[in-house]
mmCIF file of C-alpha atoms in Angstrom:
data_model
loop_
_atom_site.group_PDB
_atom_site.id
_atom_site.type_symbol
_atom_site.label_atom_id
_atom_site.label_comp_id
_atom_site.label_asym_id
_atom_site.label_seq_id
_atom_site.Cartn_x
_atom_site.Cartn_y
_atom_site.Cartn_z
ATOM 1 C CA UNK W 1 -7.303 -51.038 55.133
ATOM 2 C CA UNK W 2 -5.422 -49.593 58.085
ATOM 3 C CA UNK W 3 -2.981 -46.775 57.502
ATOM 4 C CA UNK W 4 0.664 -46.941 58.053
ATOM 5 C CA UNK W 5 3.040 -44.190 58.671
ATOM 6 C CA UNK W 6 6.939 -44.781 59.367
ATOM 7 C CA UNK W 7 8.886 -41.869 61.067
ATOM 8 C CA UNK W 8 12.677 -41.990 60.892
ATOM 9 C CA UNK W 9 15.362 -39.813 59.329
ATOM 10 C CA UNK W 10 16.710 -40.046 55.593
ATOM 11 C CA UNK W 11 18.906 -42.834 56.519
ATOM 12 C CA UNK W 12 18.802 -46.544 56.308
ATOM 13 C CA UNK W 13 19.710 -47.327 60.061
ATOM 14 C CA UNK W 14 17.218 -48.809 62.213
ATOM 15 C CA UNK W 15 14.124 -48.190 59.826
ATOM 16 C CA UNK W 16 15.545 -49.942 56.911
ATOM 17 C CA UNK W 17 14.556 -53.447 57.952
ATOM 18 C CA UNK W 18 11.151 -52.100 58.742
ATOM 19 C CA UNK W 19 10.781 -50.634 55.215
ATOM 20 C CA UNK W 20 11.798 -53.986 53.538
ATOM 21 C CA UNK W 21 9.234 -55.894 55.671
ATOM 22 C CA UNK W 22 6.486 -53.236 54.756
ATOM 23 C CA UNK W 23 7.420 -53.360 51.119
ATOM 24 C CA UNK W 24 7.746 -57.178 50.971
ATOM 25 C CA UNK W 25 4.509 -57.379 52.731
ATOM 26 C CA UNK W 26 2.689 -55.354 50.103
ATOM 27 C CA UNK W 27 1.771 -52.954 52.796
ATOM 28 C CA UNK W 28 1.300 -49.309 51.638
ATOM 29 C CA UNK W 29 2.777 -46.502 54.027
ATOM 30 C CA UNK W 30 3.992 -43.046 54.503
ATOM 31 C CA UNK W 31 7.606 -43.118 54.493
ATOM 32 C CA UNK W 32 8.252 -40.052 56.511
ATOM 33 C CA UNK W 33 11.834 -39.086 56.578
ATOM 34 C CA UNK W 34 12.516 -36.022 59.198
ATOM 35 C CA UNK W 35 14.830 -33.154 58.786
ATOM 36 C CA UNK W 36 17.055 -32.265 61.401
ATOM 37 C CA UNK W 37 14.823 -29.125 61.773
ATOM 38 C CA UNK W 38 11.766 -31.150 62.291
ATOM 39 C CA UNK W 39 13.156 -33.667 64.965
ATOM 40 C CA UNK W 40 13.044 -31.662 68.215
ATOM 41 C CA UNK W 41 9.184 -30.966 67.672
ATOM 42 C CA UNK W 42 8.561 -34.582 66.620
ATOM 43 C CA UNK W 43 10.479 -36.020 69.181
ATOM 44 C CA UNK W 44 8.342 -34.670 72.063
ATOM 45 C CA UNK W 45 5.424 -36.743 70.592
ATOM 46 C CA UNK W 46 7.317 -40.132 70.407
ATOM 47 C CA UNK W 47 6.497 -42.800 73.217
ATOM 48 C CA UNK W 48 10.368 -42.862 74.227
ATOM 49 C CA UNK W 49 11.593 -39.697 72.539
ATOM 50 C CA UNK W 50 13.100 -41.976 69.766
ATOM 51 C CA UNK W 51 12.543 -43.004 66.254
ATOM 52 C CA UNK W 52 11.778 -45.316 64.226
ATOM 53 C CA UNK W 53 7.934 -45.386 65.066
ATOM 54 C CA UNK W 54 5.381 -46.758 63.223
ATOM 55 C CA UNK W 55 1.862 -45.768 63.416
ATOM 56 C CA UNK W 56 -1.009 -48.136 62.533
ATOM 57 C CA UNK W 57 -4.261 -46.136 62.333
ATOM 58 C CA UNK W 58 -2.669 -43.507 64.684
ATOM 59 C CA UNK W 59 -1.451 -46.019 67.276
ATOM 60 C CA UNK W 60 2.194 -45.722 67.797
ATOM 61 C CA UNK W 61 4.690 -48.734 67.832
ATOM 62 C CA UNK W 62 7.969 -48.228 68.872
ATOM 63 C CA UNK W 63 11.517 -49.996 69.379
ATOM 64 C CA UNK W 64 12.478 -51.013 65.981
ATOM 65 C CA UNK W 65 12.854 -54.881 66.560
ATOM 66 C CA UNK W 66 9.541 -54.944 68.435
ATOM 67 C CA UNK W 67 7.751 -53.163 65.348
ATOM 68 C CA UNK W 68 9.578 -55.882 63.098
ATOM 69 C CA UNK W 69 8.197 -58.663 65.236
ATOM 70 C CA UNK W 70 4.860 -57.406 65.215
ATOM 71 C CA UNK W 71 4.784 -57.092 61.357
ATOM 72 C CA UNK W 72 6.377 -60.463 60.806
ATOM 73 C CA UNK W 73 3.934 -62.154 63.061
ATOM 74 C CA UNK W 74 1.004 -60.600 60.946
ATOM 75 C CA UNK W 75 2.669 -61.252 57.610
ATOM 76 C CA UNK W 76 4.019 -64.790 57.880
ATOM 77 C CA UNK W 77 7.590 -63.837 57.988
ATOM 78 C CA UNK W 78 8.380 -65.477 61.167
ATOM 79 C CA UNK W 79 8.804 -69.088 60.392
ATOM 80 C CA UNK W 80 6.101 -71.799 60.591
ATOM 81 C CA UNK W 81 6.629 -73.114 63.957
ATOM 82 C CA UNK W 82 8.484 -72.521 67.413
ATOM 83 C CA UNK W 83 11.641 -74.027 66.160
ATOM 84 C CA UNK W 84 11.728 -71.728 63.169
ATOM 85 C CA UNK W 85 10.731 -68.779 65.250
ATOM 86 C CA UNK W 86 13.661 -69.450 67.456
ATOM 87 C CA UNK W 87 16.206 -69.662 64.878
ATOM 88 C CA UNK W 88 14.762 -66.301 63.255
ATOM 89 C CA UNK W 89 15.432 -64.670 66.855
ATOM 90 C CA UNK W 90 18.737 -66.113 67.350
ATOM 91 C CA UNK W 91 19.877 -65.028 63.821
ATOM 92 C CA UNK W 92 18.625 -61.461 64.364
ATOM 93 C CA UNK W 93 20.337 -61.232 67.648
ATOM 94 C CA UNK W 94 23.530 -62.382 66.000
ATOM 95 C CA UNK W 95 23.292 -59.928 63.310
ATOM 96 C CA UNK W 96 22.440 -57.249 65.756
ATOM 97 C CA UNK W 97 25.621 -58.035 67.919
ATOM 98 C CA UNK W 98 27.762 -57.540 64.812
ATOM 99 C CA UNK W 99 25.731 -54.429 63.721
ATOM 100 C CA UNK W 100 25.758 -52.533 67.234
ATOM 101 C CA UNK W 101 29.519 -53.205 67.435
ATOM 102 C CA UNK W 102 30.208 -51.523 64.236
ATOM 103 C CA UNK W 103 27.713 -48.897 64.692
ATOM 104 C CA UNK W 104 29.286 -47.767 68.081
ATOM 105 C CA UNK W 105 32.768 -47.829 66.298
ATOM 106 C CA UNK W 106 31.539 -45.731 63.450
ATOM 107 C CA UNK W 107 29.976 -43.031 65.501
ATOM 108 C CA UNK W 108 32.802 -42.731 68.232
ATOM 109 C CA UNK W 109 34.584 -39.412 68.002
ATOM 110 C CA UNK W 110 37.422 -40.071 70.250
ATOM 111 C CA UNK W 111 40.316 -41.539 68.294
ATOM 112 C CA UNK W 112 41.721 -43.629 71.029
ATOM 113 C CA UNK W 113 38.819 -45.199 71.802
ATOM 114 C CA UNK W 114 37.494 -45.638 68.251
ATOM 115 C CA UNK W 115 40.682 -47.834 67.911
ATOM 116 C CA UNK W 116 39.545 -50.079 70.695
ATOM 117 C CA UNK W 117 35.756 -50.174 69.353
ATOM 118 C CA UNK W 118 37.301 -51.325 66.062
ATOM 119 C CA UNK W 119 38.863 -54.443 67.651
ATOM 120 C CA UNK W 120 35.874 -55.039 69.588
ATOM 121 C CA UNK W 121 33.617 -55.187 66.437
ATOM 122 C CA UNK W 122 36.184 -57.124 64.381
ATOM 123 C CA UNK W 123 36.096 -59.605 67.138
ATOM 124 C CA UNK W 124 32.387 -60.310 66.116
ATOM 125 C CA UNK W 125 33.389 -60.982 62.536
ATOM 126 C CA UNK W 126 33.529 -64.784 63.036
ATOM 127 C CA UNK W 127 29.854 -64.458 63.557
ATOM 128 C CA UNK W 128 29.356 -63.710 59.717
ATOM 129 C CA UNK W 129 31.260 -66.906 58.907
ATOM 130 C CA UNK W 130 28.564 -68.862 61.284
ATOM 131 C CA UNK W 131 25.950 -67.059 59.464
ATOM 132 C CA UNK W 132 27.213 -68.022 56.218
ATOM 133 C CA UNK W 133 27.414 -71.729 57.100
ATOM 134 C CA UNK W 134 23.887 -71.416 58.291
ATOM 135 C CA UNK W 135 22.635 -70.026 55.069
ATOM 136 C CA UNK W 136 24.425 -72.654 53.244
ATOM 137 C CA UNK W 137 22.690 -75.379 55.580
ATOM 138 C CA UNK W 138 19.300 -73.782 55.112
ATOM 139 C CA UNK W 139 18.798 -73.806 51.394
ATOM 140 C CA UNK W 140 19.838 -70.221 50.727
ATOM 141 C CA UNK W 141 17.859 -68.581 53.617
ATOM 142 C CA UNK W 142 18.552 -68.361 57.422
ATOM 143 C CA UNK W 143 15.649 -70.685 58.262
ATOM 144 C CA UNK W 144 14.711 -73.754 56.316
ATOM 145 C CA UNK W 145 14.524 -72.406 52.866
ATOM 146 C CA UNK W 146 11.998 -69.853 53.782
ATOM 147 C CA UNK W 147 11.746 -66.132 53.399
ATOM 148 C CA UNK W 148 11.842 -64.593 56.996
ATOM 149 C CA UNK W 149 12.310 -61.124 58.666
ATOM 150 C CA UNK W 150 15.880 -62.295 59.589
ATOM 151 C CA UNK W 151 16.761 -62.304 55.666
ATOM 152 C CA UNK W 152 15.263 -58.827 55.299
ATOM 153 C CA UNK W 153 17.156 -57.621 58.337
ATOM 154 C CA UNK W 154 20.412 -58.912 57.238
ATOM 155 C CA UNK W 155 19.971 -57.492 53.892
ATOM 156 C CA UNK W 156 19.281 -54.108 55.222
ATOM 157 C CA UNK W 157 21.749 -54.161 57.988
ATOM 158 C CA UNK W 158 24.689 -55.592 55.861
ATOM 159 C CA UNK W 159 24.173 -52.578 53.606
ATOM 160 C CA UNK W 160 24.143 -49.984 56.202
ATOM 161 C CA UNK W 161 27.449 -51.753 57.505
ATOM 162 C CA UNK W 162 28.979 -51.672 54.142
ATOM 163 C CA UNK W 163 28.368 -48.213 53.780
ATOM 164 C CA UNK W 164 29.571 -47.161 57.042
ATOM 165 C CA UNK W 165 32.895 -49.295 56.561
ATOM 166 C CA UNK W 166 33.159 -48.635 52.855
ATOM 167 C CA UNK W 167 33.666 -52.118 52.100
ATOM 168 C CA UNK W 168 31.255 -54.970 50.960
ATOM 169 C CA UNK W 169 30.961 -56.862 54.453
ATOM 170 C CA UNK W 170 29.849 -59.927 52.468
ATOM 171 C CA UNK W 171 32.745 -60.123 50.126
ATOM 172 C CA UNK W 172 34.178 -63.060 51.894
ATOM 173 C CA UNK W 173 30.954 -64.676 52.670
ATOM 174 C CA UNK W 174 29.264 -66.087 49.285
ATOM 175 C CA UNK W 175 26.204 -67.343 50.638
ATOM 176 C CA UNK W 176 25.336 -64.161 52.726
ATOM 177 C CA UNK W 177 26.221 -62.309 49.241
ATOM 178 C CA UNK W 178 23.830 -64.542 47.460
ATOM 179 C CA UNK W 179 21.184 -64.188 50.117
ATOM 180 C CA UNK W 180 21.266 -60.419 49.922
ATOM 181 C CA UNK W 181 21.274 -60.481 46.114
ATOM 182 C CA UNK W 182 18.228 -62.660 46.332
ATOM 183 C CA UNK W 183 16.476 -60.307 48.860
ATOM 184 C CA UNK W 184 17.159 -57.414 46.821
ATOM 185 C CA UNK W 185 15.731 -58.875 43.518
ATOM 186 C CA UNK W 186 12.277 -59.662 45.465
ATOM 187 C CA UNK W 187 9.939 -57.650 43.001
ATOM 188 C CA UNK W 188 8.507 -55.424 45.744
ATOM 189 C CA UNK W 189 12.003 -54.905 47.382
ATOM 190 C CA UNK W 190 13.624 -54.130 44.161
ATOM 191 C CA UNK W 191 10.808 -51.611 43.040
ATOM 192 C CA UNK W 192 11.456 -49.852 46.513
ATOM 193 C CA UNK W 193 15.391 -49.873 46.072
ATOM 194 C CA UNK W 194 14.880 -48.515 42.383
ATOM 195 C CA UNK W 195 13.063 -45.578 43.745
ATOM 196 C CA UNK W 196 13.978 -44.684 47.380
ATOM 197 C CA UNK W 197 15.497 -41.464 48.180
ATOM 198 C CA UNK W 198 19.201 -41.244 48.301
ATOM 199 C CA UNK W 199 20.964 -41.290 51.661
ATOM 200 C CA UNK W 200 24.553 -41.651 53.102
ATOM 201 C CA UNK W 201 23.532 -44.621 55.182
ATOM 202 C CA UNK J 1 9.544 -85.133 79.891
ATOM 203 C CA UNK J 2 12.378 -83.358 77.949
ATOM 204 C CA UNK J 3 15.599 -82.823 79.676
ATOM 205 C CA UNK J 4 16.702 -79.410 80.175
ATOM 206 C CA UNK J 5 20.410 -78.034 80.870
ATOM 207 C CA UNK J 6 21.508 -74.404 81.106
ATOM 208 C CA UNK J 7 25.073 -73.591 81.040
ATOM 209 C CA UNK J 8 26.288 -70.022 82.037
ATOM 210 C CA UNK J 9 28.647 -68.757 84.709
ATOM 211 C CA UNK J 10 27.911 -68.504 88.493
ATOM 212 C CA UNK J 11 26.615 -65.049 87.997
ATOM 213 C CA UNK J 12 23.113 -63.730 87.388
ATOM 214 C CA UNK J 13 24.023 -61.714 84.057
ATOM 215 C CA UNK J 14 22.375 -62.782 80.720
ATOM 216 C CA UNK J 15 21.127 -66.385 82.251
ATOM 217 C CA UNK J 16 19.295 -65.010 85.208
ATOM 218 C CA UNK J 17 16.035 -64.238 83.099
ATOM 219 C CA UNK J 18 16.214 -67.611 81.725
ATOM 220 C CA UNK J 19 16.467 -69.310 85.027
ATOM 221 C CA UNK J 20 13.586 -67.225 86.386
ATOM 222 C CA UNK J 21 11.464 -68.327 83.456
ATOM 223 C CA UNK J 22 12.371 -72.044 83.783
ATOM 224 C CA UNK J 23 11.579 -71.940 87.337
ATOM 225 C CA UNK J 24 8.270 -69.889 87.044
ATOM 226 C CA UNK J 25 7.157 -72.224 84.352
ATOM 227 C CA UNK J 26 7.921 -75.617 86.719
ATOM 228 C CA UNK J 27 10.568 -76.867 84.255
ATOM 229 C CA UNK J 28 13.246 -79.062 85.896
ATOM 230 C CA UNK J 29 16.594 -78.138 84.482
ATOM 231 C CA UNK J 30 20.402 -78.659 85.259
ATOM 232 C CA UNK J 31 21.621 -75.350 86.406
ATOM 233 C CA UNK J 32 25.226 -75.915 85.103
ATOM 234 C CA UNK J 33 27.463 -72.918 86.397
ATOM 235 C CA UNK J 34 30.907 -73.150 84.694
ATOM 236 C CA UNK J 35 34.141 -72.415 86.410
ATOM 237 C CA UNK J 36 36.752 -70.264 84.606
ATOM 238 C CA UNK J 37 38.677 -73.574 84.321
ATOM 239 C CA UNK J 38 35.954 -75.396 82.526
ATOM 240 C CA UNK J 39 35.179 -72.488 80.189
ATOM 241 C CA UNK J 40 37.742 -72.891 77.442
ATOM 242 C CA UNK J 41 36.961 -76.529 76.680
ATOM 243 C CA UNK J 42 33.218 -75.955 76.858
ATOM 244 C CA UNK J 43 33.425 -72.935 74.642
ATOM 245 C CA UNK J 44 34.390 -75.070 71.602
ATOM 246 C CA UNK J 45 31.424 -76.856 71.781
ATOM 247 C CA UNK J 46 28.836 -73.811 71.770
ATOM 248 C CA UNK J 47 27.343 -72.742 68.753
ATOM 249 C CA UNK J 48 28.641 -69.197 68.817
ATOM 250 C CA UNK J 49 31.421 -69.884 71.259
ATOM 251 C CA UNK J 50 29.091 -67.973 73.847
ATOM 252 C CA UNK J 51 26.926 -68.714 76.813
ATOM 253 C CA UNK J 52 24.206 -68.920 78.006
ATOM 254 C CA UNK J 53 23.005 -71.976 76.055
ATOM 255 C CA UNK J 54 19.933 -73.884 76.798
ATOM 256 C CA UNK J 55 20.022 -77.666 75.763
ATOM 257 C CA UNK J 56 16.593 -79.400 75.284
ATOM 258 C CA UNK J 57 17.147 -82.999 74.869
ATOM 259 C CA UNK J 58 20.673 -82.290 73.841
ATOM 260 C CA UNK J 59 19.738 -79.734 71.248
ATOM 261 C CA UNK J 60 21.535 -76.478 71.813
ATOM 262 C CA UNK J 61 19.514 -72.988 71.872
ATOM 263 C CA UNK J 62 21.681 -70.044 71.758
ATOM 264 C CA UNK J 63 21.291 -66.148 72.328
ATOM 265 C CA UNK J 64 19.844 -65.335 75.412
ATOM 266 C CA UNK J 65 16.550 -63.366 74.238
ATOM 267 C CA UNK J 66 15.864 -65.872 71.526
ATOM 268 C CA UNK J 67 16.067 -68.601 74.327
ATOM 269 C CA UNK J 68 13.800 -66.440 76.414
ATOM 270 C CA UNK J 69 11.283 -66.126 73.518
ATOM 271 C CA UNK J 70 11.048 -69.693 73.000
ATOM 272 C CA UNK J 71 10.351 -70.596 76.531
ATOM 273 C CA UNK J 72 7.838 -67.755 76.742
ATOM 274 C CA UNK J 73 6.022 -68.879 73.707
ATOM 275 C CA UNK J 74 5.943 -72.508 74.849
ATOM 276 C CA UNK J 75 4.773 -71.661 78.520
ATOM 277 C CA UNK J 76 2.295 -68.811 78.117
ATOM 278 C CA UNK J 77 4.478 -65.791 79.233
ATOM 279 C CA UNK J 78 4.204 -63.714 76.014
ATOM 280 C CA UNK J 79 0.686 -62.021 76.426
ATOM 281 C CA UNK J 80 -2.387 -63.412 74.508
ATOM 282 C CA UNK J 81 -2.374 -61.752 71.068
ATOM 283 C CA UNK J 82 -0.158 -59.629 68.800
ATOM 284 C CA UNK J 83 -0.767 -56.350 70.623
ATOM 285 C CA UNK J 84 0.287 -57.849 74.007
ATOM 286 C CA UNK J 85 3.289 -59.554 72.464
ATOM 287 C CA UNK J 86 4.532 -56.221 70.753
ATOM 288 C CA UNK J 87 4.303 -54.777 74.254
ATOM 289 C CA UNK J 88 6.227 -57.527 75.718
ATOM 290 C CA UNK J 89 8.901 -57.261 72.980
ATOM 291 C CA UNK J 90 9.128 -53.306 73.177
ATOM 292 C CA UNK J 91 9.277 -53.403 76.899
ATOM 293 C CA UNK J 92 12.339 -56.061 76.843
ATOM 294 C CA UNK J 93 14.183 -53.967 74.321
ATOM 295 C CA UNK J 94 13.847 -50.831 76.542
ATOM 296 C CA UNK J 95 14.856 -52.680 79.537
ATOM 297 C CA UNK J 96 17.850 -53.959 77.364
ATOM 298 C CA UNK J 97 19.027 -50.607 76.335
ATOM 299 C CA UNK J 98 19.376 -49.639 79.886
ATOM 300 C CA UNK J 99 20.958 -52.891 80.918
ATOM 301 C CA UNK J 100 23.549 -52.790 77.980
ATOM 302 C CA UNK J 101 24.633 -49.175 78.708
ATOM 303 C CA UNK J 102 25.108 -49.679 82.331
ATOM 304 C CA UNK J 103 26.966 -52.991 81.530
ATOM 305 C CA UNK J 104 29.336 -51.580 79.261
ATOM 306 C CA UNK J 105 30.330 -49.035 81.686
ATOM 307 C CA UNK J 106 30.602 -51.422 84.503
ATOM 308 C CA UNK J 107 33.144 -53.603 82.554
ATOM 309 C CA UNK J 108 34.979 -50.752 80.961
ATOM 310 C CA UNK J 109 38.638 -50.612 82.193
ATOM 311 C CA UNK J 110 39.676 -47.109 80.821
ATOM 312 C CA UNK J 111 38.813 -44.344 83.494
ATOM 313 C CA UNK J 112 38.324 -41.582 80.965
ATOM 314 C CA UNK J 113 36.090 -43.669 78.795
ATOM 315 C CA UNK J 114 34.386 -45.169 81.721
ATOM 316 C CA UNK J 115 33.274 -41.444 82.830
ATOM 317 C CA UNK J 116 31.823 -41.153 79.333
ATOM 318 C CA UNK J 117 29.925 -44.419 79.310
ATOM 319 C CA UNK J 118 28.426 -43.413 82.783
ATOM 320 C CA UNK J 119 26.975 -40.314 81.239
ATOM 321 C CA UNK J 120 25.621 -42.330 78.207
ATOM 322 C CA UNK J 121 24.068 -44.785 80.455
ATOM 323 C CA UNK J 122 22.606 -42.037 82.880
ATOM 324 C CA UNK J 123 21.095 -40.562 79.718
ATOM 325 C CA UNK J 124 18.987 -43.711 79.430
ATOM 326 C CA UNK J 125 17.538 -43.354 83.142
ATOM 327 C CA UNK J 126 14.462 -41.487 81.882
ATOM 328 C CA UNK J 127 13.470 -44.716 80.424
ATOM 329 C CA UNK J 128 12.838 -46.305 83.915
ATOM 330 C CA UNK J 129 10.588 -43.451 84.563
ATOM 331 C CA UNK J 130 8.580 -44.455 81.403
ATOM 332 C CA UNK J 131 8.712 -48.000 82.474
ATOM 333 C CA UNK J 132 7.415 -47.035 85.862
ATOM 334 C CA UNK J 133 4.490 -45.202 84.540
ATOM 335 C CA UNK J 134 3.808 -48.173 81.966
ATOM 336 C CA UNK J 135 3.559 -50.552 85.053
ATOM 337 C CA UNK J 136 1.065 -48.004 86.687
ATOM 338 C CA UNK J 137 -1.212 -48.012 83.681
ATOM 339 C CA UNK J 138 -1.043 -51.756 83.250
ATOM 340 C CA UNK J 139 -2.339 -52.876 86.696
ATOM 341 C CA UNK J 140 1.212 -53.960 88.243
ATOM 342 C CA UNK J 141 2.499 -55.838 85.156
ATOM 343 C CA UNK J 142 4.086 -54.226 82.067
ATOM 344 C CA UNK J 143 1.383 -55.797 79.913
ATOM 345 C CA UNK J 144 -2.451 -55.724 80.729
ATOM 346 C CA UNK J 145 -2.144 -56.835 84.269
ATOM 347 C CA UNK J 146 -0.599 -60.314 82.944
ATOM 348 C CA UNK J 147 2.294 -61.927 84.036
ATOM 349 C CA UNK J 148 4.834 -62.120 81.043
ATOM 350 C CA UNK J 149 8.491 -62.547 80.586
ATOM 351 C CA UNK J 150 9.110 -58.931 80.632
ATOM 352 C CA UNK J 151 8.283 -58.757 84.291
ATOM 353 C CA UNK J 152 10.671 -61.875 84.921
ATOM 354 C CA UNK J 153 13.416 -60.098 82.523
ATOM 355 C CA UNK J 154 13.138 -56.951 84.499
ATOM 356 C CA UNK J 155 13.252 -58.540 88.033
ATOM 357 C CA UNK J 156 16.530 -60.288 86.966
ATOM 358 C CA UNK J 157 18.226 -57.468 85.205
ATOM 359 C CA UNK J 158 17.272 -54.740 87.695
ATOM 360 C CA UNK J 159 18.902 -57.037 90.293
ATOM 361 C CA UNK J 160 21.980 -57.271 88.203
ATOM 362 C CA UNK J 161 22.246 -53.535 87.655
ATOM 363 C CA UNK J 162 21.473 -52.851 91.243
ATOM 364 C CA UNK J 163 24.489 -55.142 92.256
ATOM 365 C CA UNK J 164 26.799 -53.651 89.597
ATOM 366 C CA UNK J 165 25.927 -50.105 90.675
ATOM 367 C CA UNK J 166 25.682 -50.724 94.343
ATOM 368 C CA UNK J 167 22.363 -48.977 94.640
ATOM 369 C CA UNK J 168 18.747 -50.107 94.084
ATOM 370 C CA UNK J 169 18.017 -48.737 90.816
ATOM 371 C CA UNK J 170 14.206 -49.086 91.462
ATOM 372 C CA UNK J 171 14.496 -46.603 94.567
ATOM 373 C CA UNK J 172 12.686 -43.762 92.955
ATOM 374 C CA UNK J 173 10.513 -46.198 90.762
ATOM 375 C CA UNK J 174 7.627 -47.276 93.088
ATOM 376 C CA UNK J 175 5.700 -49.318 90.499
ATOM 377 C CA UNK J 176 8.833 -51.189 89.321
ATOM 378 C CA UNK J 177 9.855 -51.662 92.881
ATOM 379 C CA UNK J 178 6.434 -53.443 93.559
ATOM 380 C CA UNK J 179 6.676 -55.459 90.214
ATOM 381 C CA UNK J 180 9.901 -56.761 91.201
ATOM 382 C CA UNK J 181 8.740 -57.597 94.904
ATOM 383 C CA UNK J 182 5.941 -59.444 93.201
ATOM 384 C CA UNK J 183 8.059 -61.424 91.073
ATOM 385 C CA UNK J 184 10.286 -62.381 93.816
ATOM 386 C CA UNK J 185 7.509 -63.522 95.812
ATOM 387 C CA UNK J 186 5.875 -65.866 93.337
ATOM 388 C CA UNK J 187 6.153 -69.312 95.107
ATOM 389 C CA UNK J 188 8.655 -70.992 92.434
ATOM 390 C CA UNK J 189 10.680 -67.973 92.030
ATOM 391 C CA UNK J 190 10.950 -67.426 95.846
ATOM 392 C CA UNK J 191 11.941 -71.147 96.193
ATOM 393 C CA UNK J 192 14.896 -70.594 93.784
ATOM 394 C CA UNK J 193 15.957 -67.268 95.213
ATOM 395 C CA UNK J 194 16.126 -68.781 98.656
ATOM 396 C CA UNK J 195 18.362 -71.485 97.659
ATOM 397 C CA UNK J 196 20.431 -70.424 94.586
ATOM 398 C CA UNK J 197 24.029 -70.220 94.746
ATOM 399 C CA UNK J 198 25.784 -66.888 95.930
ATOM 400 C CA UNK J 199 27.375 -64.771 93.218
ATOM 401 C CA UNK J 200 28.699 -61.421 92.876
ATOM 402 C CA UNK J 201 26.385 -60.232 90.118
#
């Protein structure tokens, strides 16, 4: 059995989708959550000076979505053919467009620019409506009634965004809301969610 | 033979990597470059109201990197195994981190914030050094001496960035410079570059 170690901070952020994929796939891993004190030293050893990094038998894999794609290929979470893999990728990119716009808004300090970034981010909201329709058309998942890493990615990112924005971003999107509840009640995921460390985001 | 139609504007931007992958793969396609006048009407028919969109036999594929992944899978530009596919994905994400930071800076109108975005973007520059080292270690390509869509993605994006910044972003990175020259001299790519419409970016 290969050994897995995931290094990130004690937040959901970019690592939570990876945690969900690992748990869903039944892969045991060390879920290392760095303190701010530990970070400067650890940073020096990371391929791009960034986390999350997943080590598999000591080999470092980096860039969160590249890690997710690797795990998804190996654990049957990428659909069954090129068409389904395309739809997974397009869905993830769309989710990520919304996520990155709100994340930028959230972390911005300058009040004037923050207001502008909020408008930019809100302009992405129609994408959630498109995603909601997609789930409706696809039997309760993003892709052909099958569980893929796009579902897990959305469940993690929509939780982070809802925490950042202090509102349930799925409240006007019943299909997305049901999808997230479905993901969160998968036995391996539920066991993780019930026992994970508390964090702000 | 399926029919291919790529719709975008007359700029390199998000579509140029797709154009390079199509040309390199020997796929004939309609390279539709919208005028600003045509856009409002065309926008209504696009899956997310965005371009680029690639239609294959009339079916619309959207999100530029998802389109690239689909074409790369079908045309042997994604490496030969999971490890190589991972390295392609991680490389593309890293290139895209640099691209999106400079693109945001380039398009920002507010002078105060533009200066801040320039600093943010310049903070990503060490990533180009990492990519340069990666090419050196990998026999003149990003992945194991093989042509992948990461090479084509970099060739297209580094040209766009160089035009935006009005400087050759590869000038201090000899391995990246050689890689781009190698891509641009591939016969199908060269034929396209020699005949493509002029555009600002």
